[in-house]
Every structure is written in C-alpha cells, then in structure tokens.
Tab-separated table of C-alpha atoms in Angstrom:
chain	number	residue	atom	x	y	z
A	1	MET	CA	40.817	34.246	-1.020
A	2	PRO	CA	37.621	34.270	-3.116
A	3	THR	CA	34.463	36.062	-2.090
A	4	TYR	CA	31.158	34.227	-1.896
A	5	ARG	CA	27.651	35.644	-1.996
A	6	TYR	CA	25.134	33.804	0.150
A	7	ARG	CA	21.446	33.606	0.954
A	8	ALA	CA	20.561	32.090	4.324
A	9	LYS	CA	17.897	31.970	7.014
A	10	ASP	CA	18.380	33.163	10.574
A	11	ARG	CA	16.890	31.625	13.726
A	12	ALA	CA	13.698	33.634	13.248
A	13	GLY	CA	13.230	32.174	9.762
A	14	LYS	CA	14.037	35.440	7.979
A	15	THR	CA	16.058	35.431	4.762
A	16	VAL	CA	19.496	37.051	5.063
A	17	THR	CA	21.801	37.863	2.144
A	18	GLY	CA	25.378	39.068	2.055
A	19	SER	CA	28.908	38.148	1.089
A	20	LEU	CA	32.061	37.027	2.869
A	21	THR	CA	35.588	35.902	2.083
A	22	ALA	CA	36.520	32.273	2.699
A	23	GLU	CA	38.742	29.498	1.359
A	24	ASP	CA	35.927	27.552	-0.320
A	25	LYS	CA	32.194	26.925	-0.162
A	26	HIS	CA	32.558	24.495	2.765
A	27	ALA	CA	34.359	27.138	4.798
A	28	THR	CA	31.654	29.642	3.853
A	29	ALA	CA	28.907	27.287	5.036
A	30	ARG	CA	30.813	26.629	8.268
A	31	ILE	CA	31.183	30.338	8.988
A	32	LEU	CA	27.480	30.928	8.357
A	33	ARG	CA	26.524	28.085	10.696
A	34	ASP	CA	28.837	29.452	13.389
A	35	LYS	CA	26.910	32.715	13.088
A	36	GLY	CA	23.630	30.920	13.609
A	37	LEU	CA	22.585	31.119	9.936
A	38	TRP	CA	21.292	28.275	7.778
A	39	PRO	CA	22.752	28.511	4.222
A	40	MET	CA	20.237	28.153	1.393
A	41	GLU	CA	22.463	29.294	-1.499
A	42	ILE	CA	26.202	29.965	-1.800
A	43	GLU	CA	27.522	31.510	-5.001
A	44	LEU	CA	31.071	32.431	-5.982
A	45	SER	CA	31.154	36.165	-6.622
A	46	GLY	CA	31.651	36.904	-10.326
A	47	ASP	CA	30.975	33.269	-11.331
A	48	SER	CA	27.949	32.388	-13.395
A	49	SER	CA	27.636	28.864	-11.939
A	50	PRO	CA	26.355	28.980	-8.379
A	51	VAL	CA	26.959	26.340	-5.772
A	52	ARG	CA	23.711	25.776	-3.958
A	53	THR	CA	22.501	24.038	-0.904
A	54	LYS	CA	19.446	22.334	-2.379
A	55	ARG	CA	16.388	21.680	-0.275
A	56	THR	CA	13.135	20.047	-1.216
A	57	GLY	CA	10.497	18.214	0.727
A	58	ALA	CA	11.854	14.854	-0.356
A	59	ALA	CA	15.572	15.359	0.092
A	60	THR	CA	18.087	17.721	1.554
A	61	ALA	CA	21.646	17.619	0.281
A	62	THR	CA	24.667	19.809	-0.151
A	63	GLN	CA	26.635	19.634	-3.350
A	64	GLY	CA	30.395	19.411	-3.231
A	65	HIS	CA	33.105	17.098	-2.032
A	66	PRO	CA	32.286	14.393	0.507
A	67	THR	CA	33.000	15.089	4.132
A	68	THR	CA	35.159	12.998	6.396
A	69	ALA	CA	32.004	11.336	7.692
A	70	THR	CA	30.854	10.283	4.223
A	71	ARG	CA	34.312	9.003	3.264
A	72	THR	CA	34.339	6.551	6.167
A	73	ARG	CA	32.931	3.045	5.817
A	74	ALA	CA	29.159	3.138	5.666
A	75	TRP	CA	27.379	1.787	8.730
A	76	SER	CA	23.809	1.726	9.969
A	77	ALA	CA	23.151	2.408	13.628
A	78	PRO	CA	20.929	-0.076	15.475
A	79	GLY	CA	17.823	1.058	17.310
A	80	VAL	CA	17.867	2.412	20.853
A	81	PRO	CA	15.146	2.462	23.536
A	82	LEU	CA	12.386	4.960	22.819
A	83	LYS	CA	12.908	6.767	26.116
A	84	ASP	CA	16.628	7.301	25.434
A	85	LEU	CA	15.889	8.685	21.964
A	86	ALA	CA	13.299	11.098	23.367
A	87	VAL	CA	15.782	12.392	25.959
A	88	TYR	CA	18.427	12.764	23.238
A	89	PHE	CA	16.222	14.982	21.070
A	90	ARG	CA	15.027	16.998	24.065
A	91	GLN	CA	18.616	17.765	25.064
A	92	LEU	CA	19.599	18.558	21.469
A	93	ALA	CA	16.636	20.941	21.141
A	94	GLY	CA	17.744	22.765	24.282
A	95	ALA	CA	21.302	23.097	22.997
A	96	VAL	CA	20.156	24.439	19.608
A	97	HIS	CA	17.708	26.862	21.258
A	98	SER	CA	20.537	28.303	23.348
A	99	GLY	CA	22.055	29.799	20.181
A	100	MET	CA	25.210	27.707	19.987
A	101	PRO	CA	26.441	26.675	16.523
A	102	LEU	CA	24.958	23.362	15.428
A	103	SER	CA	28.391	21.725	15.141
A	104	ARG	CA	29.100	22.622	18.772
A	105	CYS	CA	25.677	21.270	19.798
A	106	MET	CA	26.487	17.932	18.192
A	107	GLU	CA	29.875	17.845	19.916
A	108	ILE	CA	28.098	18.351	23.249
A	109	MET	CA	25.671	15.533	22.436
A	110	ARG	CA	28.629	13.341	21.490
A	111	ASP	CA	30.315	13.994	24.845
A	112	GLN	CA	27.240	13.338	26.991
A	113	SER	CA	25.769	10.406	25.034
A	114	GLY	CA	26.869	6.815	25.043
A	115	GLY	CA	26.886	3.820	22.742
A	116	THR	CA	25.091	4.224	19.428
A	117	LEU	CA	23.976	7.814	20.007
A	118	LYS	CA	27.540	8.844	20.829
A	119	LYS	CA	28.850	7.420	17.555
A	120	VAL	CA	26.046	9.006	15.515
A	121	SER	CA	26.584	12.377	17.228
A	122	ALA	CA	30.291	12.287	16.413
A	123	GLU	CA	29.510	11.560	12.767
A	124	ALA	CA	26.911	14.350	12.673
A	125	ALA	CA	29.270	16.850	14.307
A	126	ASP	CA	31.863	16.218	11.597
A	127	ALA	CA	29.285	16.468	8.789
A	128	VAL	CA	27.765	19.694	10.127
A	129	HIS	CA	31.235	21.158	10.568
A	130	HIS	CA	31.765	20.673	6.827
A	131	GLY	CA	28.492	22.431	6.007
A	132	HIS	CA	26.149	19.464	5.549
A	133	PRO	CA	22.594	19.389	6.957
A	134	LEU	CA	21.947	17.345	10.073
A	135	SER	CA	19.187	15.382	8.348
A	136	VAL	CA	21.646	13.985	5.776
A	137	THR	CA	23.659	12.235	8.496
A	138	PHE	CA	20.583	11.003	10.367
A	139	ALA	CA	19.121	9.622	7.120
A	140	ARG	CA	22.019	7.125	6.944
A	141	HIS	CA	20.596	5.358	10.012
A	142	PRO	CA	17.012	4.336	9.176
A	143	ARG	CA	16.760	1.867	12.057
A	144	LEU	CA	17.491	4.654	14.529
A	145	PHE	CA	15.681	7.608	12.924
A	146	SER	CA	12.284	6.904	11.389
A	147	PRO	CA	11.057	8.579	8.184
A	148	LEU	CA	8.774	10.724	10.360
A	149	ILE	CA	11.738	12.013	12.383
A	150	LEU	CA	13.685	12.776	9.201
A	151	ALA	CA	10.753	14.570	7.531
A	152	THR	CA	10.130	16.688	10.635
A	153	LEU	CA	13.831	17.495	10.838
A	154	ARG	CA	13.959	18.544	7.173
A	155	ALA	CA	10.908	20.753	7.678
A	156	GLY	CA	12.713	22.517	10.527
A	157	GLU	CA	15.858	22.929	8.430
A	158	VAL	CA	13.993	24.340	5.444
A	159	GLY	CA	11.900	26.613	7.637
A	160	GLY	CA	14.837	27.865	9.690
A	161	ARG	CA	13.281	26.606	12.954
A	162	LEU	CA	15.390	23.596	13.791
A	163	ASP	CA	14.896	23.927	17.555
A	164	ASP	CA	11.100	23.821	17.173
A	165	ALA	CA	11.371	20.741	14.966
A	166	LEU	CA	13.625	18.980	17.488
A	167	ASN	CA	11.177	19.790	20.286
A	168	ARG	CA	8.301	18.381	18.240
A	169	ILE	CA	10.282	15.190	17.617
A	170	ALA	CA	10.989	14.870	21.353
A	171	GLU	CA	7.315	15.429	22.195
A	172	MET	CA	6.263	12.843	19.604
A	173	LEU	CA	8.650	10.242	21.038
A	174	GLU	CA	7.557	11.042	24.594
A	175	ARG	CA	3.886	10.600	23.659
A	176	GLN	CA	4.670	7.302	21.953
A	177	TYR	CA	6.601	6.106	25.014
A	178	GLU	CA	3.763	7.170	27.319
A	179	LEU	CA	1.207	5.353	25.168
A	180	ASN	CA	3.326	2.187	25.220
A	181	ARG	CA	3.667	2.462	28.997
A	182	LYS	CA	-0.083	2.909	29.517
A	183	ILE	CA	-0.916	-0.037	27.285
A	184	LYS	CA	1.569	-2.230	29.177
A	185	GLN	CA	-0.038	-1.245	32.480
A	186	GLN	CA	-3.583	-1.790	31.233
A	187	THR	CA	-2.801	-5.201	29.739
A	188	PHE	CA	-0.565	-6.604	32.484
A	189	SER	CA	-3.329	-8.483	34.305
A	190	ALA	CA	-4.663	-9.930	31.046
A	191	LYS	CA	-1.194	-11.062	29.923
A	192	PHE	CA	-0.541	-12.549	33.374
A	193	THR	CA	-3.854	-14.430	33.260
A	194	LEU	CA	-3.116	-15.748	29.778
A	195	GLY	CA	0.333	-16.935	30.874
A	196	ILE	CA	-1.098	-18.758	33.891
A	197	ALA	CA	-3.768	-20.358	31.689
A	198	VAL	CA	-1.135	-21.665	29.264
A	199	LEU	CA	0.930	-22.995	32.168
A	200	ILE	CA	-2.105	-24.773	33.647
A	201	CYS	CA	-2.892	-26.367	30.301
A	202	ILE	CA	0.626	-27.713	29.966
A	203	VAL	CA	0.768	-28.993	33.563
A	204	VAL	CA	-2.658	-30.672	33.410
A	205	LYS	CA	-1.824	-32.281	30.047
A	206	VAL	CA	1.449	-33.691	31.432
A	207	VAL	CA	-0.142	-34.920	34.671
A	208	LEU	CA	-3.086	-36.616	32.944
A	209	SER	CA	-0.765	-38.257	30.416
A	210	SER	CA	1.423	-39.683	33.175
A	211	ILE	CA	-1.480	-41.242	35.143
A	212	SER	CA	-2.946	-43.669	32.643
A	213	SER	CA	-3.967	-44.164	29.054
A	214	GLU	CA	-7.467	-42.960	29.944
A	215	GLY	CA	-5.976	-39.765	31.396
A	216	ALA	CA	-3.971	-39.254	28.244
A	217	GLN	CA	-7.177	-39.598	26.208
A	218	ILE	CA	-8.943	-37.036	28.412
A	219	GLY	CA	-6.068	-34.549	28.168
A	220	ARG	CA	-5.563	-35.010	24.433
A	221	GLY	CA	-7.623	-31.953	23.453
A	222	PHE	CA	-6.757	-29.883	26.498
A	223	GLY	CA	-4.898	-26.691	25.548
A	224	ASN	CA	-5.939	-26.777	21.890
A	225	ALA	CA	-7.533	-23.307	22.217
A	226	ILE	CA	-5.338	-21.437	24.690
A	227	VAL	CA	-1.908	-22.525	23.444
A	228	PRO	CA	-2.468	-21.553	19.761
A	229	GLY	CA	-4.262	-18.367	20.834
A	230	ALA	CA	-1.412	-17.342	23.116
A	231	GLY	CA	1.106	-18.307	20.426
A	232	GLY	CA	-0.693	-16.093	17.904
A	233	LEU	CA	-0.623	-13.115	20.278
A	234	VAL	CA	3.081	-13.623	20.984
A	235	ALA	CA	3.849	-13.894	17.254
A	236	LEU	CA	1.852	-10.727	16.538
A	237	TYR	CA	3.697	-8.879	19.308
A	238	CYS	CA	7.094	-10.047	18.035
A	239	LEU	CA	6.178	-8.945	14.502
A	240	GLY	CA	5.284	-5.484	15.799
A	241	VAL	CA	8.587	-5.235	17.662
A	242	VAL	CA	10.553	-6.245	14.551
A	243	ILE	CA	8.710	-3.697	12.395
A	244	ALA	CA	9.347	-0.964	14.964
A	245	ARG	CA	13.047	-1.852	15.298
A	246	LEU	CA	13.620	-1.960	11.546
A	247	GLY	CA	11.779	1.324	10.999
A	248	THR	CA	9.702	-0.354	8.281
A	249	ARG	CA	6.932	1.702	6.743
A	250	SER	CA	4.318	0.454	4.349
A	251	ARG	CA	1.231	1.938	2.789
A	252	LEU	CA	-0.823	-1.090	3.861
A	253	LEU	CA	0.254	-0.759	7.488
A	254	ASP	CA	-0.610	2.948	7.525
A	255	GLN	CA	-3.998	2.128	6.015
A	256	VAL	CA	-4.640	-0.496	8.696
A	257	LYS	CA	-3.789	2.008	11.426
A	258	LEU	CA	-6.363	4.445	10.074
A	259	ALA	CA	-9.010	1.722	9.717
A	260	PHE	CA	-9.143	0.684	13.392
A	261	PRO	CA	-11.764	2.653	15.364
A	262	LEU	CA	-9.714	4.032	18.287
A	263	LEU	CA	-6.247	3.562	16.805
A	264	GLY	CA	-7.378	5.321	13.621
A	265	LYS	CA	-8.497	8.375	15.571
A	266	VAL	CA	-5.148	8.557	17.374
A	267	THR	CA	-3.199	8.084	14.137
A	268	ARG	CA	-5.189	10.695	12.193
A	269	GLY	CA	-5.049	13.210	15.039
A	270	MET	CA	-1.284	12.918	15.437
A	271	ALA	CA	-0.750	13.062	11.663
A	272	LEU	CA	-2.847	16.240	11.454
A	273	ALA	CA	-0.925	17.801	14.357
A	274	ARG	CA	2.465	17.046	12.797
A	275	PHE	CA	1.323	18.321	9.410
A	276	SER	CA	-0.099	21.544	10.862
A	277	HIS	CA	2.966	22.306	12.967
A	278	GLY	CA	5.245	21.641	9.994
A	279	LEU	CA	3.190	23.737	7.579
A	280	ALA	CA	2.995	26.612	10.071
A	281	GLY	CA	6.779	26.702	10.477
A	282	LEU	CA	7.424	26.512	6.742
A	283	TYR	CA	4.857	29.190	5.923
A	284	ARG	CA	6.281	31.439	8.644
A	285	ALA	CA	9.731	31.043	7.085
A	286	GLY	CA	8.514	32.127	3.657
A	287	VAL	CA	8.735	28.734	1.938
A	288	PRO	CA	6.427	28.566	-1.149
A	289	MET	CA	3.092	26.972	-0.265
A	290	ALA	CA	3.372	24.070	-2.736
A	291	GLU	CA	6.799	23.089	-1.412
A	292	ALA	CA	5.630	23.619	2.167
A	293	LEU	CA	2.663	21.280	1.611
A	294	GLU	CA	4.952	18.586	0.178
A	295	THR	CA	7.394	18.728	3.095
A	296	ALA	CA	4.734	19.046	5.799
A	297	ALA	CA	2.777	16.131	4.332
A	298	GLN	CA	5.825	13.880	4.646
A	299	ALA	CA	6.220	15.038	8.243
A	300	SER	CA	2.734	13.681	9.058
A	301	GLY	CA	4.149	10.171	9.458
A	302	ASN	CA	1.353	8.398	7.569
A	303	GLN	CA	1.571	7.675	3.840
A	304	ILE	CA	-2.204	7.631	3.304
A	305	PHE	CA	-2.611	10.987	5.036
A	306	ALA	CA	0.370	12.399	3.124
A	307	GLU	CA	-1.042	11.311	-0.237
A	308	GLN	CA	-4.345	12.995	0.554
A	309	ILE	CA	-2.549	16.230	1.423
A	310	GLN	CA	-0.331	16.044	-1.666
A	311	SER	CA	-3.418	15.755	-3.875
A	312	ALA	CA	-4.119	19.408	-2.985
A	313	ILE	CA	-0.774	20.657	-4.326
A	314	PRO	CA	-1.872	21.061	-7.981
A	315	ALA	CA	-4.784	23.267	-6.894
A	316	VAL	CA	-2.420	25.454	-4.851
A	317	GLN	CA	-0.060	25.725	-7.818
A	318	ARG	CA	-2.982	26.965	-9.914
A	319	GLY	CA	-3.524	29.781	-7.433
A	320	ARG	CA	-6.366	28.349	-5.345
A	321	ARG	CA	-6.584	29.265	-1.679
A	322	LEU	CA	-5.287	26.692	0.783
A	323	VAL	CA	-8.698	26.012	2.334
A	324	GLU	CA	-10.219	25.536	-1.129
A	325	ALA	CA	-7.484	23.073	-2.059
A	326	LEU	CA	-7.717	21.064	1.178
A	327	THR	CA	-11.508	20.831	1.432
A	328	PRO	CA	-11.974	18.178	-1.324
A	329	THR	CA	-9.336	15.939	0.273
A	330	GLY	CA	-11.457	15.349	3.376
A	331	VAL	CA	-8.347	15.300	5.552
A	332	LEU	CA	-9.170	18.236	7.811
A	333	PRO	CA	-12.324	18.227	9.959
A	334	PRO	CA	-14.790	21.134	9.505
A	335	MET	CA	-13.501	22.988	12.577
A	336	ALA	CA	-9.913	22.848	11.303
A	337	LEU	CA	-11.004	24.047	7.845
A	338	ASN	CA	-12.802	27.006	9.408
A	339	MET	CA	-9.651	27.872	11.368
A	340	VAL	CA	-7.558	27.721	8.176
A	341	ARG	CA	-10.097	29.931	6.377
A	342	THR	CA	-9.957	32.449	9.233
A	343	GLY	CA	-6.162	32.424	9.156
A	344	GLU	CA	-6.058	33.125	5.428
A	345	GLU	CA	-8.583	35.952	5.684
A	346	SER	CA	-6.879	37.579	8.692
A	347	GLY	CA	-3.296	37.055	7.464
A	348	ASN	CA	-2.399	34.906	10.496
A	349	LEU	CA	-2.328	31.531	8.779
A	350	ASP	CA	0.708	30.260	10.683
A	351	GLU	CA	-0.881	31.030	14.058
A	352	MET	CA	-4.145	29.351	13.086
A	353	LEU	CA	-2.281	26.277	11.832
A	354	ASP	CA	-0.614	26.023	15.227
A	355	LYS	CA	-4.092	26.217	16.769
A	356	VAL	CA	-5.242	23.412	14.465
A	357	ALA	CA	-2.286	21.327	15.677
A	358	GLU	CA	-3.186	21.982	19.321
A	359	TYR	CA	-6.800	20.974	18.636
A	360	ALA	CA	-5.670	17.776	16.879
A	361	GLU	CA	-3.249	16.919	19.688
A	362	ALA	CA	-6.011	17.317	22.284
A	363	GLU	CA	-8.329	15.037	20.301
A	364	ALA	CA	-5.540	12.483	19.870
A	365	ALA	CA	-4.728	12.581	23.589
A	366	MET	CA	-8.332	11.730	24.465
A	367	ALA	CA	-8.368	8.915	21.913
A	368	THR	CA	-5.045	7.635	23.249
A	369	HIS	CA	-6.456	7.414	26.772
A	370	SER	CA	-9.527	5.585	25.462
A	371	LEU	CA	-7.344	3.182	23.478
A	372	ALA	CA	-5.096	2.374	26.427
A	373	THR	CA	-8.170	1.856	28.641
A	374	ALA	CA	-9.929	-0.391	26.116
A	375	VAL	CA	-7.030	-2.721	25.301
A	376	GLY	CA	-6.967	-4.319	28.777
A	377	PRO	CA	-10.651	-5.352	28.924
A	378	LEU	CA	-10.548	-6.568	25.320
A	379	LEU	CA	-7.613	-8.840	26.095
A	380	ILE	CA	-9.352	-10.091	29.255
A	381	LEU	CA	-12.427	-10.897	27.136
A	382	PHE	CA	-10.237	-12.750	24.639
A	383	VAL	CA	-8.650	-14.802	27.426
A	384	GLY	CA	-12.122	-15.548	28.836
A	385	VAL	CA	-13.276	-16.904	25.479
A	386	LEU	CA	-10.193	-19.149	25.261
A	387	VAL	CA	-10.728	-20.437	28.813
A	388	GLY	CA	-14.393	-21.164	28.033
A	389	MET	CA	-13.387	-23.117	24.951
A	390	GLU	CA	-10.921	-25.119	27.046
A	391	VAL	CA	-13.634	-25.968	29.590
A	392	ILE	CA	-15.923	-27.190	26.810
A	393	ASN	CA	-13.117	-29.222	25.202
A	394	PHE	CA	-12.214	-30.805	28.531
A	395	ALA	CA	-15.848	-31.656	29.288
A	396	LEU	CA	-16.313	-33.267	25.900
A	397	SER	CA	-13.071	-35.236	26.229
A	398	TYR	CA	-14.049	-36.367	29.718
A	399	ALA	CA	-17.512	-37.431	28.583
A	400	GLY	CA	-16.012	-39.311	25.644
A	401	ALA	CA	-13.590	-41.111	27.938
A	402	LEU	CA	-16.393	-42.131	30.320
A	403	GLY	CA	-18.478	-43.405	27.436
A	404	ALA	CA	-15.618	-45.558	26.203
A	405	MET	CA	-15.207	-47.288	29.588
C-alpha cells in the first residue's frame, strides 16, 4: 500500500505532521479523523502532485471522488423548530468534546435524532467517514442550516476547535429562541387586544347591517382602520416567518436590522461577539490573519458588518497591525479597540478577543431585554391609535346618519 504524508491539526489547534500507510487518500483522511486529527493536507509520498484538503473562509471542500452521500439524489432538508436545532447542536458539541471520532459522533446523533435531523445526520456520518468536512454536508441544506451556522462551523474546522464552534452555534440558537419567547410573552396582551378589536368590528358591522339600511350606513366605515392595520401586521409577521424558514439573507435586510435603534444594537453586538470568538479561535490555531479575518467576518452573520471587517484585510496584508487596520472601519467600539491593542502588545490577542466577545454579548443581552420589553407597549400604543380612529369614524358615520334623517 502507498504511503501518504499529511499535515493536520489536533484538538488543541496545533499543527501535526507525519506519514502513514493506507489504501488511498480517503482512507488516510478517515484514519486521521479516527485519531482525532483534522487533515489540512494529504500528499502521496514521492509524488510531486499533492492531494489537499482545501480550506478558505468562503468554502471548504475535499478534492477526490464523490462519497456515497454525494452520489445519492440531491435533496434539501426542510426547517425544524429553533429549540430542536439548538438541542441538536448542544448534544453534538458534547459528543465532539468527549474525544470520539467525528464520524462516530454523527452516528450517535443519527440514532438519537428523529425526522429531518436523523436523515441529515446519517448523510453527514457517511460523508465524514469518507474524509469530507461536516460543513460540506450541512451546506447542502440551506433551509435547515443558515449561512451564519455554516460560517461558524467552517471557522471551527479551519481553527481545529470544532467543539467550541458547535457550542457557540448552540448558544446563538438558544439566545435567538429565548428572544423569540420573550417577545411573544411581552406582546401577547397586545395581540389579544388587537384580535378582540377586529372581532368586535366584524360583529358590530354585521349586526348594524342586519338591522336596517340606516344601520348599514352607520356601520359602513366601521373597521376601516383596525382591519387593514391588523392585516398589515399579520402579513408582516408571515413574511418574517417565510424569510426565516427559507434561510434568506439579503444585504438590505441586514442593513435594516442595523438601522433600528434597539434591534440595531442587538444585531451589532451579536455580530461583534461572533466575529471576535471566531477570530480568536482561528488566531489561536495559527491561521494567517488575513484568512482568519475573512472567515471570522462571514461568521458574524451580518453582511454589512462583514463587509466593514473585510475592508481591513488589505491593510493587514500590507503588514499593518490589527488594531490599526480595524480602527478606520468603525466596527469596533473604543473599548474593544483598546482591548485588541492590549492583546497585540502583550501577545495575548486570542484571550483579549474572547474578552471583547464577552463584552459584546453582555451589551447585546441588555439590548435584547430592552427590545423585548419595548415591543409590548409599542404594540399596545399602535392598537390604541387604531381603536381611537375607529371611534372617530363611528362617530362621524353616526352623525352623518342622523343628519340624513
């Protein structure tokens, strides 16, 4: 059997080199994964043309023959509830952290999951067994795994800290679920009031129309404010659900998120936290800073934020310090820039980036609480305005009917 030279990363993110005898490059990659190593390059000993596992911030792929999973008919997994997806990633992170081979971890997830996640786990277990990255399989299901999840996963693969990346994904999904839950609680009374108001409008309109022609004239304008207003809110909610289910991302939508006062603070804080965690892991693993910035920027989950970060890459490639490259972008607040500067001067940049992420997460948590608290009263105020308009419309219709008698 031929001998292959390899370069891989261990669980600590350190680069490991060596050689081993195997049937082919897929078998070599499988053996390395079983040992807890992540292959970065596999080269046939004595051959001038290496076979590499290529990794960049934008894509992660393994060259070679297609696996059993890729030969099967292509399919796209539908979305699953946010809570179920968060539990899935939390369990997968625990399995990977235990030191088991990734293929075995995916087999465990296949056995204990159901429905869509079971089918995806089976496909991923087969792909990983043949030496392909986990992110390649997950990328085939955009409705289930968002671009943010995929970028964070790739950052963990490149940095050799897959368990940390999976934990961050689980925490992100848990925070999103908690925010959705809080907003539902805060807005329940307002939504209930709006529903009752719409029902009253419909009932009164029907009753007045059935009494007499004068009643029909009085009730003609009743509901002209509440019904369209409620319909607009329902349509906006349905649009948001469709966008979330389809995993659609757009630059305009990301820009709108940043523009809203409270929502923008939450979005920017979470994007900064994801970017900082990703950059810290990549830097710790020895990934070149320019490549680390590209991958970590994509892991931020916001295209506007990512573009601002990526604008600093040319300066880094010219040899500028990270803090000098990031300052003109205006992405990081002054406190975070000072922490980055301290990390560069002390040689503990990865630790300081983790501190920046913790600071950003704390700021985002406070903004999230404020957002969830503010949505309820704002919706109540909106309903109050609609009810007031209905009262005015009814009074005018009633006065007009009396004048016509």
